[in-house]
Coordinates of C-alpha atoms and ligand atoms in Angstrom, one line a residue:
Chain A
X1442 CA 99.0 112.8 129.9
X1443 CA 99.4 112.5 126.1
X1444 CA 102.4 110.2 126.0
X1445 CA 104.9 108.6 128.3
X1446 CA 108.2 107.0 127.7
X1447 CA 110.0 104.7 130.0
X1448 CA 113.3 102.9 129.7
X1449 CA 113.6 103.4 126.0
X1450 CA 116.5 101.8 124.1
X1451 CA 117.0 101.8 120.4
X1452 CA 119.9 99.9 118.8
X1453 CA 121.1 100.0 115.2
X1454 CA 123.1 96.8 115.0
X1455 CA 125.7 97.0 117.8
X1456 CA 125.4 100.7 118.2
X1457 CA 123.0 102.0 120.8
X1458 CA 121.5 105.2 119.3
X1459 CA 119.2 106.0 122.2
X1460 CA 119.1 105.0 125.8
X1461 CA 116.5 106.9 127.9
X1462 CA 116.4 105.8 131.5
X1463 CA 114.4 108.6 133.1
X1464 CA 110.6 108.7 132.5
X1465 CA 109.6 111.3 129.9
X1466 CA 106.0 112.6 130.0
X1467 CA 104.4 114.8 127.5
X1468 CA 101.3 116.6 128.7
X1469 CA 98.5 118.2 126.7
X1470 CA 99.3 121.6 125.3
X1471 CA 103.0 121.5 126.0
X1472 CA 105.6 122.9 123.7
X1473 CA 108.8 120.9 123.9
X1474 CA 112.1 121.7 122.3
X1475 CA 114.3 118.7 121.6
X1476 CA 117.9 119.6 121.2
X1477 CA 121.3 117.9 121.0
X1478 CA 124.2 117.7 118.6
X1479 CA 124.2 115.7 115.4
X1480 CA 123.7 112.1 116.1
X1481 CA 122.4 112.7 119.6
X1482 CA 119.3 110.6 118.8
X1483 CA 116.7 113.2 118.3
X1484 CA 115.3 111.8 115.1
X1485 CA 115.6 108.3 116.5
X1486 CA 113.4 109.3 119.4
X1487 CA 110.8 110.7 117.1
X1488 CA 110.9 107.6 114.9
X1489 CA 110.5 105.2 117.9
X1490 CA 107.5 107.1 119.1
X1491 CA 106.0 106.7 115.6
X1492 CA 106.9 103.0 115.6
X1493 CA 109.2 103.4 112.6
X1494 CA 112.2 101.7 114.3
X1495 CA 112.3 98.7 116.6
X1496 CA 112.9 99.5 120.2
X1497 CA 112.9 98.1 123.7
X1498 CA 111.1 99.8 126.6
X1499 CA 107.6 101.3 126.8
X1500 CA 106.0 104.1 125.0
X1501 CA 102.5 104.6 126.2
X1502 CA 99.8 106.8 124.7
X1503 CA 96.1 107.0 124.3
X1504 CA 96.5 108.7 121.0
X1505 CA 96.0 106.7 117.8
X1506 CA 98.3 107.0 114.9
X1507 CA 96.2 109.5 113.1
X1508 CA 96.4 111.8 116.1
X1509 CA 100.1 112.2 115.9
X1510 CA 101.3 114.4 113.0
X1511 CA 104.9 114.6 112.0
X1512 CA 107.2 116.7 109.9
X1513 CA 110.2 114.4 109.4
X1514 CA 113.7 115.6 108.9
X1515 CA 113.5 114.4 105.4
X1516 CA 110.2 114.2 103.5
X1517 CA 109.8 112.9 100.0
X1518 CA 106.9 112.7 97.7
X1519 CA 106.1 111.4 94.2
X1520 CA 107.7 113.5 91.5
X1521 CA 105.4 112.5 88.7
X1522 CA 102.9 115.4 89.1
X1523 CA 102.5 118.9 90.5
X1524 CA 102.4 119.0 94.3
X1525 CA 98.9 120.3 94.2
X1526 CA 97.6 116.9 93.3
X1527 CA 99.6 115.2 96.0
X1528 CA 98.2 117.7 98.5
X1529 CA 94.7 116.9 97.4
X1530 CA 95.2 113.2 97.5
X1531 CA 96.8 113.2 100.9
X1532 CA 94.1 115.5 102.4
X1533 CA 91.3 113.9 100.4
X1534 CA 90.0 117.3 99.4
X1535 CA 89.9 119.9 96.7
X1536 CA 91.9 123.0 97.3
X1537 CA 89.2 125.1 95.6
X1538 CA 86.6 123.8 98.0
X1539 CA 88.6 123.8 101.2
X1540 CA 88.7 127.2 103.0
X1541 CA 91.0 126.1 105.7
X1542 CA 93.5 124.7 103.2
X1543 CA 93.3 127.9 101.1
X1544 CA 94.0 129.9 104.3
X1545 CA 97.1 127.8 105.1
X1546 CA 98.4 128.0 101.5
X1547 CA 97.9 131.8 101.7
X1548 CA 99.5 132.0 105.1
X1549 CA 102.6 130.2 103.9
X1550 CA 102.6 132.0 100.6
X1551 CA 102.6 128.6 98.8
X1552 CA 100.1 129.4 96.0
X1553 CA 102.7 129.9 93.4
X1554 CA 104.4 126.6 94.1
X1555 CA 101.3 124.4 93.7
X1556 CA 101.8 123.7 90.1
X1557 CA 105.5 122.7 90.5
X1558 CA 106.8 119.3 91.0
X1559 CA 108.2 118.4 94.4
X1560 CA 111.9 118.2 93.3
X1561 CA 111.6 121.5 91.6
X1562 CA 110.7 123.3 94.9
X1563 CA 113.4 125.1 96.8
X1564 CA 114.4 123.8 100.3
X1565 CA 112.1 126.3 102.1
X1566 CA 109.2 125.6 99.8
X1567 CA 109.6 121.9 100.4
X1568 CA 109.5 122.4 104.1
X1569 CA 106.4 124.6 103.8
X1570 CA 104.7 122.0 101.7
X1571 CA 105.0 119.4 104.5
X1572 CA 104.2 121.9 107.1
X1573 CA 100.9 122.7 105.4
X1574 CA 100.0 119.0 105.2
X1575 CA 101.0 118.4 108.8
X1576 CA 99.0 121.4 110.1
X1577 CA 95.9 120.3 108.2
X1578 CA 95.9 117.2 110.3
X1579 CA 95.2 119.3 113.4
X1580 CA 96.7 116.5 115.6
X1581 CA 96.8 116.8 119.4
X1582 CA 100.5 116.0 119.2
X1583 CA 102.8 117.2 116.4
X1584 CA 106.5 116.7 115.8
X1585 CA 108.6 119.0 113.8
X1586 CA 112.0 117.5 113.1
X1587 CA 114.3 120.3 111.9
X1588 CA 111.8 122.3 109.9
X1589 CA 114.3 125.1 109.3
X1590 CA 117.5 123.3 108.5
X1591 CA 119.2 124.5 105.4
X1592 CA 117.2 127.6 105.2
X1593 CA 118.7 131.1 105.1
X1594 CA 118.4 133.2 108.2
X1595 CA 115.5 135.4 107.0
X1596 CA 113.4 132.5 105.7
X1597 CA 114.1 130.6 108.9
X1598 CA 112.9 133.4 111.1
X1599 CA 109.9 134.1 109.0
X1600 CA 108.9 130.4 109.0
X1601 CA 109.3 130.0 112.7
X1602 CA 107.4 133.2 113.4
X1603 CA 104.5 131.9 111.2
X1604 CA 104.6 128.6 113.0
X1605 CA 104.6 130.3 116.4
X1606 CA 101.7 132.5 115.4
X1607 CA 99.7 129.7 114.0
X1608 CA 99.9 127.7 117.2
X1609 CA 99.6 130.6 119.6
X1610 CA 96.1 130.1 120.8
X1611 CA 95.8 126.4 120.1
X1612 CA 96.0 123.6 122.6
X1613 CA 98.0 121.1 120.5
X1614 CA 101.2 119.7 121.9
X1615 CA 104.3 120.4 119.9
X1616 CA 107.7 118.7 119.9
X1617 CA 110.2 120.7 118.0
X1618 CA 113.6 119.4 117.1
X1619 CA 116.0 122.2 116.3
X1620 CA 119.6 123.3 116.3
X1621 CA 118.7 126.9 116.3
X1622 CA 118.3 127.8 120.0
X1623 CA 117.1 131.3 119.3
X1624 CA 114.1 130.2 117.4
X1625 CA 113.2 127.8 120.2
X1626 CA 113.4 130.4 122.9
X1627 CA 110.2 132.1 121.8
X1628 CA 108.3 128.9 121.1
X1629 CA 108.9 126.2 123.7
X1630 CA 108.3 126.0 127.4
X1631 CA 110.0 122.7 128.0
X1632 CA 113.3 121.3 126.9
X1633 CA 114.6 117.8 126.3
X1634 CA 118.3 117.9 125.9
X1635 CA 119.9 114.8 124.4
X1636 CA 123.6 113.9 124.1
X1637 CA 125.0 110.7 122.6
X1638 CA 121.6 108.9 123.0
X1639 CA 121.2 109.9 126.6
X1640 CA 118.9 112.4 128.3
X1641 CA 121.0 115.3 129.7
X1642 CA 118.0 117.1 131.1
X1643 CA 114.2 117.3 130.7
X1644 CA 111.9 119.8 132.2
X1645 CA 110.5 123.3 132.1
X1646 CA 113.0 125.7 130.5
X1647 CA 112.8 128.1 133.4
X1648 CA 113.4 125.4 136.0
X1649 CA 116.3 123.9 134.1
X1650 CA 117.7 127.4 133.7
X1651 CA 117.5 128.0 137.4
X1652 CA 119.1 124.7 138.1
X1653 CA 122.0 124.9 135.8
X1654 CA 122.5 128.7 135.2
X1655 CA 120.9 130.5 138.1
X1656 CA 118.6 133.5 137.9
X1657 CA 120.1 135.0 134.9
X1658 CA 123.3 135.0 132.8
X1659 CA 125.4 137.8 131.5
X1660 CA 127.2 136.9 128.3
X1661 CA 130.1 138.7 126.9
X1662 CA 132.9 138.2 124.4
X1663 CA 135.8 136.2 125.6
X1664 CA 138.6 138.8 125.4
X1665 CA 141.6 139.2 127.8
X1666 CA 140.3 142.6 128.9
X1667 CA 136.8 141.2 129.7
X1668 CA 138.5 138.2 131.4
X1669 CA 140.2 140.5 133.9
X1670 CA 137.1 142.6 134.5
X1671 CA 135.0 139.7 135.6
X1672 CA 137.6 137.4 136.9
X1673 CA 136.2 137.1 140.4
X1674 CA 132.6 136.5 139.3
X1675 CA 130.9 133.1 139.1
X1676 CA 131.6 131.7 135.7
X1677 CA 129.5 129.2 133.8
X1678 CA 130.6 126.9 131.0
X1679 CA 130.3 128.7 127.6
X1680 CA 131.4 128.3 124.0
X1681 CA 135.1 129.2 123.6
X1682 CA 134.4 132.7 122.2
X1683 CA 132.1 133.7 125.0
X1684 CA 132.2 134.3 128.8
X1685 CA 129.0 133.5 130.7
X1686 CA 128.5 134.7 134.2
X1687 CA 125.9 133.3 136.5
X1688 CA 123.8 135.8 138.6
X1689 CA 121.8 134.5 141.6
X1690 CA 120.2 137.8 142.6
X1691 CA 119.5 141.2 141.4
X1692 CA 122.3 142.9 143.3
X1693 CA 124.7 140.4 141.8
X1694 CA 123.5 141.3 138.4
X1695 CA 123.7 145.0 139.0
X1696 CA 127.2 144.8 140.3
X1697 CA 128.5 143.1 137.1
X1698 CA 126.5 145.1 134.6
X1699 CA 127.5 148.4 136.1
X1700 CA 131.2 147.4 136.0
X1701 CA 130.8 146.4 132.4
X1702 CA 128.9 149.6 131.6
X1703 CA 131.6 151.6 133.3
X1704 CA 134.2 150.1 130.9
X1705 CA 131.9 150.5 128.0
X1706 CA 131.7 146.7 127.3
X1707 CA 129.0 145.0 125.3
X1708 CA 127.1 142.2 127.0
X1709 CA 123.9 140.3 126.8
X1710 CA 121.6 139.6 129.7
X1711 CA 119.4 136.5 129.5
X1712 CA 117.2 134.4 131.7
X1713 CA 116.6 131.7 129.1
X1714 CA 119.6 131.3 126.9
X1715 CA 119.3 127.7 125.7
X1716 CA 122.8 127.4 124.4
X1717 CA 124.4 128.3 127.8
X1718 CA 121.8 126.2 129.5
X1719 CA 122.5 123.1 127.5
X1720 CA 126.3 123.4 127.8
X1721 CA 126.0 123.6 131.5
X1722 CA 123.5 120.8 131.8
X1723 CA 125.9 118.6 129.8
X1724 CA 128.7 119.6 132.0
X1725 CA 126.7 118.7 135.1
X1726 CA 125.9 115.3 133.7
X1727 CA 129.5 114.7 132.9
X1728 CA 130.6 115.7 136.4
X1729 CA 128.0 113.5 137.9
X1730 CA 129.2 110.5 135.9
X1731 CA 132.7 111.3 137.2
X1732 CA 131.5 111.5 140.7
X1733 CA 132.0 115.2 141.1
X1734 CA 129.1 117.3 142.5
X1735 CA 127.9 120.1 140.2
X1736 CA 127.8 123.6 141.6
X1737 CA 127.2 126.3 139.1
Chain B
X1327 CA 91.2 114.7 109.6
X1328 CA 91.7 113.5 113.1
X1329 CA 89.7 110.4 113.9
X1330 CA 88.4 110.2 110.4
X1331 CA 89.1 106.8 108.9
X1332 CA 90.1 106.9 105.3
X1333 CA 88.0 105.3 102.6
X1334 CA 89.8 102.6 100.6
X1335 CA 89.0 104.3 97.3
X1336 CA 88.6 108.0 96.8
X1337 CA 88.5 110.0 93.6
X1338 CA 91.5 112.1 94.7
X1339 CA 93.6 109.0 95.4
X1340 CA 92.6 107.4 92.2
X1341 CA 93.5 110.5 90.2
X1342 CA 96.7 110.7 92.1
X1343 CA 97.6 107.1 91.2
X1344 CA 96.6 107.6 87.6
X1345 CA 99.0 110.6 87.4
X1346 CA 101.6 108.4 89.1
X1347 CA 101.3 105.8 86.3
X1348 CA 101.2 108.2 83.4
X1349 CA 104.1 110.2 84.8
X1350 CA 106.3 107.1 84.4
X1351 CA 107.9 107.4 80.9
X1352 CA 108.8 103.7 80.9
X1353 CA 105.1 102.8 80.7
X1354 CA 104.5 104.7 77.5
X1355 CA 107.6 103.3 75.8
X1356 CA 107.3 99.6 76.8
X1357 CA 103.6 99.4 77.6
X1358 CA 102.2 101.2 74.6
X1359 CA 104.8 101.9 71.9
X1360 CA 106.5 98.5 72.1
X1361 CA 103.5 96.2 71.7
X1362 CA 102.3 98.2 68.8
X1363 CA 105.7 98.2 67.1
X1364 CA 106.3 94.5 68.0
X1365 CA 102.9 93.3 66.6
X1366 CA 103.4 95.3 63.5
X1367 CA 106.9 94.0 62.7
X1368 CA 106.1 90.4 63.7
X1369 CA 102.8 90.2 61.8
X1370 CA 104.4 91.8 58.7
X1371 CA 107.3 89.3 59.0
X1372 CA 105.2 86.1 59.4
X1373 CA 102.6 87.0 56.9
X1374 CA 104.9 88.1 54.1
X1375 CA 104.6 84.8 52.3
X1376 CA 101.0 84.1 53.1
X1377 CA 98.6 84.9 50.3
X1378 CA 95.4 83.2 51.6
X1379 CA 93.5 86.1 53.1
X1380 CA 91.6 83.9 55.6
X1381 CA 94.9 82.4 56.9
X1382 CA 96.5 85.8 57.0
X1383 CA 93.7 87.1 59.1
X1384 CA 94.0 84.1 61.5
X1385 CA 97.7 84.5 61.9
X1386 CA 97.5 88.3 62.4
X1387 CA 94.8 88.0 65.0
X1388 CA 96.6 85.3 66.9
X1389 CA 99.9 87.2 67.0
X1390 CA 98.2 90.4 67.8
X1391 CA 96.2 89.0 70.7
X1392 CA 99.3 87.2 72.0
X1393 CA 101.4 90.3 72.0
X1394 CA 98.7 92.1 74.0
X1395 CA 100.1 90.2 77.0
X1396 CA 103.1 92.4 76.8
X1397 CA 100.9 95.4 77.9
X1398 CA 100.2 94.2 81.4
X1399 CA 103.6 92.7 81.8
X1400 CA 105.3 96.0 80.9
X1401 CA 103.0 98.3 82.7
X1402 CA 101.9 96.3 85.8
X1403 CA 105.0 94.3 86.3
X1404 CA 108.0 96.2 85.1
X1405 CA 106.7 99.7 85.1
X1406 CA 105.1 99.5 88.5
X1407 CA 108.0 97.6 90.1
X1408 CA 110.3 100.5 89.0
X1409 CA 108.0 103.1 90.4
X1410 CA 107.5 101.3 93.7
X1411 CA 111.2 100.6 94.2
X1412 CA 112.0 104.2 93.5
X1413 CA 109.5 105.4 96.1
X1414 CA 110.7 102.8 98.6
X1415 CA 114.2 104.2 98.2
X1416 CA 113.0 107.7 98.9
X1417 CA 110.8 106.6 101.8
X1418 CA 107.6 107.9 100.2
X1419 CA 105.4 105.0 101.4
X1420 CA 106.5 105.7 105.0
X1421 CA 105.8 109.4 104.6
X1422 CA 102.3 108.6 103.3
X1423 CA 101.7 106.2 106.2
X1424 CA 102.5 109.0 108.6
X1425 CA 99.7 110.9 106.9
X1426 CA 97.4 108.0 107.7
X1427 CA 97.5 106.5 104.2
X1428 CA 98.2 102.8 104.8
X1429 CA 99.9 100.8 102.1
X1430 CA 96.8 98.7 101.7
X1431 CA 94.9 101.9 100.8
X1432 CA 97.7 102.8 98.3
X1433 CA 97.6 99.3 96.8
X1434 CA 93.8 99.4 96.5
X1435 CA 93.8 102.7 94.6
X1436 CA 96.8 101.5 92.5
X1437 CA 95.0 98.4 91.4
X1438 CA 92.0 100.4 90.4
X1439 CA 94.1 103.0 88.6
X1440 CA 96.2 100.4 86.8
X1441 CA 93.1 98.6 85.6
X1442 CA 91.6 101.8 84.2
X1443 CA 94.9 102.7 82.6
X1444 CA 95.4 99.2 81.1
X1445 CA 91.9 99.2 79.8
X1446 CA 92.6 102.5 78.0
X1447 CA 95.8 101.2 76.6
X1448 CA 94.1 98.1 75.3
X1449 CA 91.4 100.2 73.6
X1450 CA 94.2 102.2 71.9
X1451 CA 95.9 98.9 71.0
X1452 CA 92.8 97.6 69.4
X1453 CA 92.0 100.9 67.6
X1454 CA 95.5 100.6 66.1
X1455 CA 94.9 96.9 65.3
X1456 CA 91.6 97.6 63.5
X1457 CA 93.1 100.5 61.5
X1458 CA 96.3 98.8 60.4
X1459 CA 95.9 95.1 60.6
X1460 CA 93.5 92.5 59.3
X1461 CA 91.9 91.2 62.5
X1462 CA 89.2 88.7 63.0
X1463 CA 86.2 90.0 65.0
X1464 CA 85.7 88.2 68.3
X1465 CA 82.7 86.3 69.6
X1466 CA 81.2 88.3 72.5
X1467 CA 82.3 85.6 74.9
X1468 CA 85.8 85.7 73.5
X1469 CA 86.1 89.4 73.9
X1470 CA 84.8 89.2 77.5
X1471 CA 87.2 86.4 78.4
X1472 CA 90.1 88.2 76.8
X1473 CA 89.4 91.3 78.8
X1474 CA 88.9 89.5 82.0
X1475 CA 92.0 87.5 81.7
X1476 CA 94.1 90.5 80.9
X1477 CA 92.7 92.5 83.8
X1478 CA 93.2 89.5 86.2
X1479 CA 96.8 89.2 85.0
X1480 CA 97.2 92.9 85.6
X1481 CA 96.1 92.6 89.2
X1482 CA 98.3 89.5 89.9
X1483 CA 101.4 91.1 88.2
X1484 CA 100.8 94.3 90.1
X1485 CA 100.7 92.6 93.4
X1486 CA 103.8 90.6 92.6
X1487 CA 105.7 93.8 91.6
X1488 CA 104.5 95.5 94.7
X1489 CA 105.7 92.6 96.9
X1490 CA 109.1 92.3 95.2
X1491 CA 109.8 96.0 95.4
X1492 CA 108.5 96.4 98.9
X1493 CA 110.7 93.5 100.1
X1494 CA 113.9 94.4 98.2
X1495 CA 113.4 98.2 98.9
X1496 CA 116.1 99.1 96.3
X1497 CA 115.7 100.0 92.7
X1498 CA 118.7 98.0 91.4
X1499 CA 117.9 94.6 92.9
X1500 CA 114.1 95.1 92.2
X1501 CA 114.7 95.9 88.6
X1502 CA 117.1 92.9 88.2
X1503 CA 114.6 90.4 89.7
X1504 CA 111.6 91.8 87.7
X1505 CA 113.6 91.9 84.5
X1506 CA 114.5 88.2 85.0
X1507 CA 110.9 87.4 85.7
X1508 CA 109.8 89.3 82.6
X1509 CA 112.1 87.5 80.2
X1510 CA 111.4 84.2 81.9
X1511 CA 107.7 84.7 81.4
X1512 CA 108.3 85.8 77.8
X1513 CA 110.6 82.8 77.0
X1514 CA 108.6 80.1 78.7
X1515 CA 105.2 81.2 77.4
X1516 CA 106.4 81.0 73.9
X1517 CA 106.8 84.7 73.0
X1518 CA 110.4 84.6 72.1
X1519 CA 110.3 82.4 69.1
X1520 CA 110.1 79.0 70.8
X1521 CA 106.4 78.0 70.6
X1522 CA 104.8 75.8 73.2
X1523 CA 104.4 72.8 70.8
X1524 CA 108.1 72.9 70.0
X1525 CA 109.3 73.0 73.6
X1526 CA 111.0 70.0 75.3
X1527 CA 108.7 68.4 77.8
X1528 CA 110.6 69.9 80.8
X1529 CA 110.1 73.4 79.6
X1530 CA 106.5 72.6 78.7
X1531 CA 106.0 71.6 82.3
X1532 CA 107.1 75.1 83.4
X1533 CA 105.2 76.7 80.6
X1534 CA 102.0 75.1 81.8
X1535 CA 102.3 76.9 85.1
X1536 CA 102.3 80.3 83.5
X1537 CA 99.1 82.2 82.7
X1538 CA 100.9 83.9 79.9
X1539 CA 101.4 80.6 78.1
X1540 CA 97.6 80.3 77.7
X1541 CA 97.2 83.9 76.8
X1542 CA 99.6 83.3 74.0
X1543 CA 98.7 79.8 72.7
X1544 CA 95.0 79.5 73.4
X1545 CA 93.8 83.0 73.1
X1546 CA 92.9 82.8 69.4
X1547 CA 90.7 79.8 70.1
X1548 CA 89.0 81.7 72.9
X1549 CA 88.7 84.9 70.8
X1550 CA 86.7 83.2 68.0
X1551 CA 84.6 81.3 70.5
X1552 CA 85.8 77.8 69.7
X1553 CA 85.8 75.2 72.5
X1554 CA 88.9 75.2 74.7
X1555 CA 90.0 73.6 77.9
X1556 CA 89.9 76.3 80.5
X1557 CA 90.9 74.3 83.5
X1558 CA 94.8 74.5 83.1
X1559 CA 94.5 78.2 82.4
X1560 CA 92.4 78.8 85.5
X1561 CA 94.8 76.7 87.6
X1562 CA 97.8 78.7 86.5
X1563 CA 96.0 81.9 87.4
X1564 CA 95.2 80.5 90.8
X1565 CA 98.8 79.5 91.3
X1566 CA 100.1 83.0 90.5
X1567 CA 97.4 84.6 92.6
X1568 CA 98.7 82.5 95.5
X1569 CA 102.3 83.6 94.8
X1570 CA 101.2 87.2 94.7
X1571 CA 99.3 86.7 98.0
X1572 CA 102.3 85.2 99.7
X1573 CA 104.5 88.1 98.6
X1574 CA 101.9 90.6 99.9
X1575 CA 101.7 88.8 103.2
X1576 CA 105.4 88.7 103.5
X1577 CA 105.6 92.5 102.9
X1578 CA 103.0 93.1 105.6
X1579 CA 104.9 90.7 108.0
X1580 CA 108.2 92.6 107.5
X1581 CA 106.4 95.8 108.4
X1582 CA 104.8 94.3 111.4
X1583 CA 108.2 93.6 112.9
X1584 CA 108.1 97.0 114.7
X1585 CA 105.7 98.2 117.2
X1586 CA 102.8 100.2 115.7
X1587 CA 100.7 102.7 117.5
X1588 CA 97.1 101.5 117.6
Ligands
ATP421 N1 119.0 103.6 110.0 C1 120.2 103.7 110.8 N2 121.1 102.7 110.8 C2 122.2 102.8 111.5 N3 122.5 103.8 112.3 C3 121.6 104.8 112.4 C4 120.4 104.8 111.6 N4 119.7 106.0 111.9 C5 120.5 106.6 112.8 N5 121.6 105.9 113.1 C6 122.6 106.4 114.1 O1 122.0 106.7 115.3 C7 122.5 107.8 115.9 C8 121.4 108.8 116.2 O2 120.9 109.3 114.9 P1 119.7 110.4 114.8 O3 119.3 110.4 113.4 O4 118.7 110.0 115.8 O5 120.5 111.7 115.2 P2 119.9 113.2 115.3 O6 120.0 113.6 116.7 O7 118.6 113.3 114.7 O8 121.0 113.9 114.5 P3 120.9 115.2 113.4 O9 120.9 116.4 114.2 O10 122.1 115.0 112.6 O11 119.6 115.0 112.7 C9 123.6 108.3 114.9 O12 124.8 107.9 115.4 C10 123.3 107.6 113.6 O13 124.5 107.4 112.9
MG422 MG1 117.8 114.2 113.1

């Protein structure tokens, strides 16, 4: 086990920003997505693990501080010189002499940016600068707090793809905080869902999906016509513009899809949609707190 | 990088810190241009009526050496406090610590970089002095003591600036406190017109506690190798070193408040 968290509470003044009562264990090689709305406590969790905020509870790890790398949500550097020199100082190296660093700079197409100052870099270039520094640490545990926020769709996808490829055959554990569920779907195998400082669910994505959504979900637009077509099928909670149907077995699935196909309706089939999963996990938690048993 | 402990001083970090210093425009203006201009104007002013070349030389040298104190004060105290406060506001030290660069390492490299930089500025200052002013050549001992006292002052002021900015964390308050300190030092050590001998005894008492007082009033004596009582000067240095030490410890204590990974 790399890291374990028990009974973690973080307060900012009177406000409780984080209150984790169930144990959270991070194992070697795991890829964990941390999701939750703004203010859910994701960054606070990362900060408490790094010892940057005071907390109550226990965080145990055999790792030293140098073995945990982190891309914070906001990263700032000196602005008095081109970023090249900052990079060399932090990594204690010369770019011209460091093959691995050259490779990363090439991989992230950062070469052109090296002679610019940090504030002159674009948002995506800033993110890549920190990513390169973080990757060079080759830490057993790495946090990425919203590496893609504020980037355009294409840049975001490209960056995430590069990140995924880079870590593909490596054994480092990753914790990735993100609001973009689609980019997490291909990268993580576990999810930590937070809401208002509490843990909604933590576990393998597949298991959580089975628990809260079933074998698979069929997602379609929320229109009156679709509504009538699927009215007797098992519904899951979904964003207002969508209808999500839960399918427990193949015949179930076939039955719905053939009906939709017959009426020429568009739908999406998924067995790992994180958005639907998180909405339903939240609903389950809410129902539990109200004393109602959850049955998807 | 994993598991590798960082050395306290590295060439990359030193160059990084030197770039950090020279990238601060304040330093060039108040640390280099101002002392040069100040010494020129003041020396021209006070020596206008002096016709005796020996006396002129003595006065020029004395004023010139005294104004040299402005260099570490502007660069290590004000300039550095401004830089440090700005980076505190942006969370840069925290970011560097997450990369394994502890603030003690930063401070260590900064002290080395500032010493190098201040030495270069003093060389420039003296080149200017030799070219444009009538200065008395020093005794070897005088030059050595002058250099050492300026560098020691630099280290002390740097640590004080580091402490103040790290504790206050904001540019505004830091600048305010350092500004007050700067002018208090100037005023009480006799650099704003009121010389030590003309001070009321209460003010003299305060003045005696400041290293800058001796760098202003006794420095000519030291420069030309005449006998001088060093004890009060050394005591004032020790006092300020202790103040700097307390500030640094306080900074470290504030940080220790939180849990830290081993
Ligand atoms: N330094 C602070 N002082 C006071 N309150 C804070 C501080 N940092 C965070 N908070 C509060 O704690 C809560 C959790 O914040 P946190 O930054 O962890 O959210 P997050 O999940 O990372 O959100 P986002 O998606 O917007 O980044 C928020 O309500 C926030 O206002
Ligand atoms: Mg956040």
